[in-house]
Short mmCIF file of C-alpha atoms and ligand atoms in Angstrom, two decimals:
data_model
loop_
_atom_site.label_atom_id
_atom_site.label_comp_id
_atom_site.label_asym_id
_atom_site.label_seq_id
_atom_site.Cartn_x
_atom_site.Cartn_y
_atom_site.Cartn_z
CA MET A 1 130.93 -36.08 -22.68
CA ALA A 2 129.99 -39.71 -23.35
CA ASP A 3 131.04 -39.24 -26.99
CA ILE A 4 134.46 -37.89 -25.95
CA ASN A 5 134.99 -40.85 -23.58
CA LEU A 6 134.02 -43.31 -26.30
CA SER A 7 136.40 -41.71 -28.82
CA PHE A 8 139.17 -41.69 -26.24
CA LEU A 9 138.61 -45.34 -25.42
CA THR A 10 138.48 -46.27 -29.10
CA LEU A 11 141.71 -44.36 -29.78
CA CYS A 12 143.53 -46.06 -26.88
CA ILE A 13 142.15 -49.55 -26.97
CA LEU A 14 141.90 -50.22 -30.69
CA PRO A 15 145.63 -49.82 -31.41
CA ILE A 16 146.45 -52.02 -28.41
CA LEU A 17 144.05 -54.72 -29.61
CA LEU A 18 145.48 -54.43 -33.10
CA LEU A 19 149.04 -54.80 -31.78
CA LEU A 20 148.06 -57.83 -29.68
CA PHE A 21 146.40 -59.40 -32.71
CA LEU A 22 149.48 -58.75 -34.89
CA LYS A 23 151.77 -60.17 -32.19
CA LEU A 24 149.64 -63.30 -32.09
CA ILE A 25 149.66 -63.93 -35.85
CA ILE A 26 153.19 -62.74 -36.71
CA ARG A 27 155.30 -64.22 -33.90
CA PRO A 28 157.25 -67.32 -35.02
CA HIS A 29 155.60 -70.52 -33.91
CA PRO A 30 157.87 -73.31 -32.70
CA VAL A 31 157.48 -76.36 -34.88
CA THR A 32 157.72 -79.83 -33.41
CA ILE A 33 158.66 -82.51 -35.89
CA PRO A 34 157.36 -85.88 -34.67
CA ILE A 35 160.14 -88.42 -35.24
CA LYS A 36 158.54 -91.67 -34.05
CA SER A 37 158.79 -94.16 -36.96
CA ARG A 38 160.24 -91.44 -39.20
CA HIS A 39 163.59 -91.78 -40.92
CA VAL A 40 166.16 -89.45 -39.34
CA PHE A 41 169.45 -89.15 -41.26
CA ILE A 42 172.26 -87.70 -39.15
CA THR A 43 175.62 -86.79 -40.64
CA GLY A 44 178.65 -86.84 -38.40
CA GLY A 45 176.66 -89.41 -36.45
CA SER A 46 179.65 -91.52 -35.46
CA SER A 47 180.79 -89.25 -32.63
CA GLY A 48 180.08 -86.27 -30.39
CA ILE A 49 176.86 -84.34 -30.91
CA GLY A 50 175.78 -86.44 -33.91
CA LEU A 51 176.13 -89.69 -31.98
CA ALA A 52 174.18 -88.23 -29.04
CA LEU A 53 171.43 -87.07 -31.42
CA ALA A 54 171.33 -90.49 -33.09
CA ARG A 55 171.03 -92.25 -29.74
CA GLN A 56 168.24 -89.89 -28.63
CA ALA A 57 166.34 -90.22 -31.93
CA ALA A 58 166.60 -94.03 -31.80
CA ALA A 59 165.39 -94.01 -28.19
CA GLU A 60 162.39 -91.90 -29.30
CA GLY A 61 161.41 -94.51 -31.88
CA ALA A 62 162.89 -93.01 -35.06
CA ARG A 63 164.51 -95.09 -37.76
CA VAL A 64 168.02 -93.68 -37.75
CA THR A 65 170.83 -93.60 -40.30
CA ILE A 66 174.22 -92.18 -39.41
CA LEU A 67 176.75 -91.02 -41.99
CA ALA A 68 180.45 -90.36 -41.56
CA ARG A 69 183.66 -91.29 -43.40
CA ASN A 70 185.37 -93.81 -41.14
CA PRO A 71 183.53 -97.20 -41.34
CA SER A 72 185.03 -98.60 -38.15
CA LYS A 73 183.99 -95.50 -36.15
CA LEU A 74 180.51 -95.93 -37.63
CA GLU A 75 180.40 -99.56 -36.50
CA GLU A 76 181.54 -98.56 -32.99
CA ALA A 77 178.80 -95.92 -32.87
CA LYS A 78 176.21 -98.44 -34.05
CA ALA A 79 177.29 -100.90 -31.34
CA SER A 80 177.15 -98.23 -28.64
CA ILE A 81 173.62 -97.17 -29.70
CA ARG A 82 172.53 -100.82 -29.69
CA LEU A 83 174.01 -101.24 -26.22
CA SER A 84 172.17 -98.25 -24.76
CA THR A 85 168.84 -98.50 -26.63
CA GLY A 86 168.64 -102.04 -28.00
CA ILE A 87 168.04 -100.51 -31.44
CA ASP A 88 170.05 -101.00 -34.62
CA VAL A 89 170.78 -97.92 -36.69
CA THR A 90 171.85 -97.98 -40.34
CA THR A 91 175.34 -96.74 -41.18
CA VAL A 92 176.63 -95.24 -44.42
CA SER A 93 180.16 -94.18 -45.14
CA ALA A 94 180.75 -91.15 -47.36
CA ASP A 95 182.70 -87.93 -47.48
CA VAL A 96 180.22 -85.03 -47.55
CA CYS A 97 182.64 -83.05 -49.74
CA ASP A 98 182.06 -85.54 -52.56
CA PHE A 99 178.60 -84.88 -54.01
CA ASP A 100 178.43 -88.16 -55.97
CA ALA A 101 179.30 -90.16 -52.84
CA VAL A 102 176.65 -88.26 -50.86
CA LYS A 103 174.03 -88.88 -53.57
CA THR A 104 174.87 -92.60 -53.65
CA ALA A 105 174.65 -92.76 -49.84
CA VAL A 106 171.28 -90.97 -49.80
CA GLU A 107 169.90 -93.24 -52.54
CA SER A 108 171.07 -96.35 -50.69
CA VAL A 109 168.72 -95.75 -47.73
CA ASP A 110 164.95 -95.29 -47.23
CA PRO A 111 163.41 -91.90 -48.09
CA ILE A 112 164.60 -89.34 -45.57
CA ASP A 113 162.09 -87.49 -43.35
CA VAL A 114 164.54 -85.52 -41.22
CA LEU A 115 168.03 -84.56 -42.35
CA VAL A 116 170.45 -83.31 -39.71
CA CYS A 117 173.60 -81.82 -41.27
CA ASN A 118 175.85 -82.06 -38.23
CA GLN A 119 179.18 -83.21 -39.72
CA GLY A 120 181.93 -80.82 -38.96
CA VAL A 121 185.55 -80.07 -38.42
CA PHE A 122 186.83 -77.07 -36.64
CA VAL A 123 190.21 -75.68 -35.83
CA ALA A 124 190.24 -74.45 -32.30
CA TYR A 125 192.28 -71.29 -32.74
CA GLU A 126 191.40 -67.74 -33.59
CA LEU A 127 191.06 -67.02 -37.31
CA GLU A 128 194.39 -65.21 -37.65
CA LYS A 129 196.19 -68.30 -36.34
CA GLN A 130 194.44 -70.70 -38.72
CA GLU A 131 196.19 -71.96 -41.85
CA ILE A 132 194.38 -71.21 -45.11
CA LYS A 133 194.13 -74.95 -45.82
CA GLU A 134 192.42 -75.41 -42.43
CA VAL A 135 189.93 -72.65 -43.21
CA ARG A 136 189.27 -74.26 -46.62
CA GLU A 137 188.73 -77.65 -44.98
CA MET A 138 186.22 -76.18 -42.53
CA ILE A 139 184.33 -74.45 -45.34
CA ASP A 140 184.40 -77.59 -47.51
CA VAL A 141 183.23 -80.02 -44.83
CA ASN A 142 180.90 -77.79 -42.84
CA LEU A 143 179.41 -75.57 -45.51
CA VAL A 144 179.88 -77.15 -48.96
CA GLY A 145 179.24 -80.56 -47.38
CA SER A 146 175.89 -79.30 -46.07
CA PHE A 147 174.97 -77.92 -49.50
CA ASN A 148 175.83 -81.31 -51.02
CA LEU A 149 173.60 -83.06 -48.50
CA VAL A 150 170.64 -80.74 -49.02
CA LYS A 151 171.05 -80.94 -52.80
CA ALA A 152 171.06 -84.75 -52.64
CA VAL A 153 168.13 -85.05 -50.22
CA LEU A 154 165.81 -82.26 -51.38
CA PRO A 155 164.52 -83.82 -54.65
CA GLY A 156 163.31 -86.91 -52.74
CA MET A 157 161.68 -84.74 -50.07
CA LYS A 158 159.97 -82.50 -52.62
CA SER A 159 158.56 -85.43 -54.54
CA ARG A 160 156.79 -86.87 -51.48
CA SER A 161 153.03 -86.86 -51.76
CA ASP A 162 152.23 -87.51 -48.07
CA ARG A 163 151.84 -84.25 -46.16
CA LYS A 164 153.82 -85.44 -43.14
CA PRO A 165 156.37 -82.95 -41.79
CA LEU A 166 159.82 -83.13 -43.35
CA SER A 167 162.71 -81.25 -41.89
CA ILE A 168 166.29 -80.21 -42.55
CA ALA A 169 168.52 -78.98 -39.73
CA LEU A 170 171.76 -77.29 -40.66
CA TYR A 171 174.67 -76.73 -38.37
CA VAL A 172 176.64 -74.45 -40.63
CA VAL A 173 180.34 -73.74 -40.16
CA SER A 174 182.43 -74.48 -37.18
CA GLY A 175 181.54 -73.89 -33.54
CA ARG A 176 183.76 -72.14 -31.05
CA ALA A 177 185.32 -69.94 -33.78
CA GLY A 178 182.28 -67.76 -33.14
CA TYR A 179 180.23 -68.10 -36.28
CA ASP A 180 177.67 -70.78 -35.56
CA VAL A 181 174.38 -70.89 -37.34
CA PHE A 182 171.92 -73.63 -36.47
CA VAL A 183 168.85 -73.50 -38.65
CA SER A 184 166.04 -75.99 -38.74
CA PHE A 185 162.95 -75.73 -40.90
CA ASP A 186 159.90 -77.74 -41.71
CA LEU A 187 159.71 -78.16 -45.48
CA THR A 188 155.96 -78.68 -45.52
CA ARG A 189 155.52 -75.10 -44.28
CA LEU A 190 157.60 -73.49 -47.03
N1 NAP B 1 181.52 -79.90 -29.68
C1 NAP B 1 181.23 -78.62 -29.52
O1 NAP B 1 181.35 -78.01 -28.45
C2 NAP B 1 180.68 -77.83 -30.69
C3 NAP B 1 180.35 -76.51 -30.48
C4 NAP B 1 179.81 -75.78 -31.52
C5 NAP B 1 179.66 -76.37 -32.74
N2 NAP B 1 180.01 -77.64 -32.95
C6 NAP B 1 179.78 -78.21 -34.27
O2 NAP B 1 178.90 -79.32 -34.14
C7 NAP B 1 179.23 -80.32 -35.09
C8 NAP B 1 179.57 -81.63 -34.39
O3 NAP B 1 180.58 -81.39 -33.44
P1 NAP B 1 181.23 -82.57 -32.59
O4 NAP B 1 182.03 -81.97 -31.50
O5 NAP B 1 180.17 -83.56 -32.25
O6 NAP B 1 182.23 -83.17 -33.68
P2 NAP B 1 183.04 -84.55 -33.68
O7 NAP B 1 182.85 -85.35 -32.43
O8 NAP B 1 184.43 -84.22 -34.11
O9 NAP B 1 182.30 -85.34 -34.85
C9 NAP B 1 182.42 -84.93 -36.17
C10 NAP B 1 181.66 -85.93 -37.01
O10 NAP B 1 181.68 -85.48 -38.36
C11 NAP B 1 182.19 -86.53 -39.19
N3 NAP B 1 182.87 -85.93 -40.33
C12 NAP B 1 183.92 -85.08 -40.31
N4 NAP B 1 184.29 -84.77 -41.55
C13 NAP B 1 183.43 -85.42 -42.38
C14 NAP B 1 183.30 -85.49 -43.79
N5 NAP B 1 184.14 -84.83 -44.62
N6 NAP B 1 182.30 -86.24 -44.30
C15 NAP B 1 181.46 -86.93 -43.49
N7 NAP B 1 181.53 -86.89 -42.15
C16 NAP B 1 182.51 -86.14 -41.60
C17 NAP B 1 183.13 -87.32 -38.27
O11 NAP B 1 183.35 -88.66 -38.69
P3 NAP B 1 184.56 -89.06 -39.70
O12 NAP B 1 185.77 -88.33 -39.25
O13 NAP B 1 184.67 -90.54 -39.61
O14 NAP B 1 184.11 -88.64 -41.06
C18 NAP B 1 182.31 -87.31 -36.99
O15 NAP B 1 181.29 -88.29 -37.05
C19 NAP B 1 180.42 -79.78 -35.88
O16 NAP B 1 179.91 -79.15 -37.04
C20 NAP B 1 181.03 -78.77 -34.92
O17 NAP B 1 181.77 -77.80 -35.60
C21 NAP B 1 180.53 -78.39 -31.94
#
């Protein structure tokens, strides 16, 4: 009788323990990238979400660079961040669709620890009402632009010998049209 009870217990409990163990080791672990004193490079940082991120990162002690095309909008953003945090961010003007311009911009600043690809345009109608040239622009700026940024930043990140966390966050393709993807990963864990 004792043997039967033991076998029954083993049969019931072992799989449960195994499942709990698997859940513990397999479940994705949230990664926190410390940004204090790190260089955070935010594209589309002259307005909207990018500007809010830049202000927050500066307030948390990061060294921040913002990139966008329009230099006067960049200067306005810089002044508004200074006003609210007392901190000066670096600005660089480039069109993310132009790989050479992106590479030059990336090489003109300190090595990048955290890249946030946030630049974006979106046309606020349903797809069937969008002009083909508008769709192309969204794909060029939001998607190809992000590839250009990652391609320009990755070699510098991969050549770093310190084992501090490095991160790239991608906000791919336009919002409200219903195909958002926001991916962030820590390169030191790849
Ligand atoms: N706001 C929302 O509710 C929402 C929702 C979902 C997703 N999103 C996405 O989140 C991102 C930011 O949205 P947002 O509302 O903050 O946008 P936003 O206020 O319009 O800002 C867009 C930023 O991207 C820059 N930019 C645009 N084209 C560029 C280019 N070719 N090269 C370099 N920079 C460029 C703009 O500056 P310049 O024009 O000077 O270059 C500006 O700094 C976008 O990808 C958007 O699609 C937004």
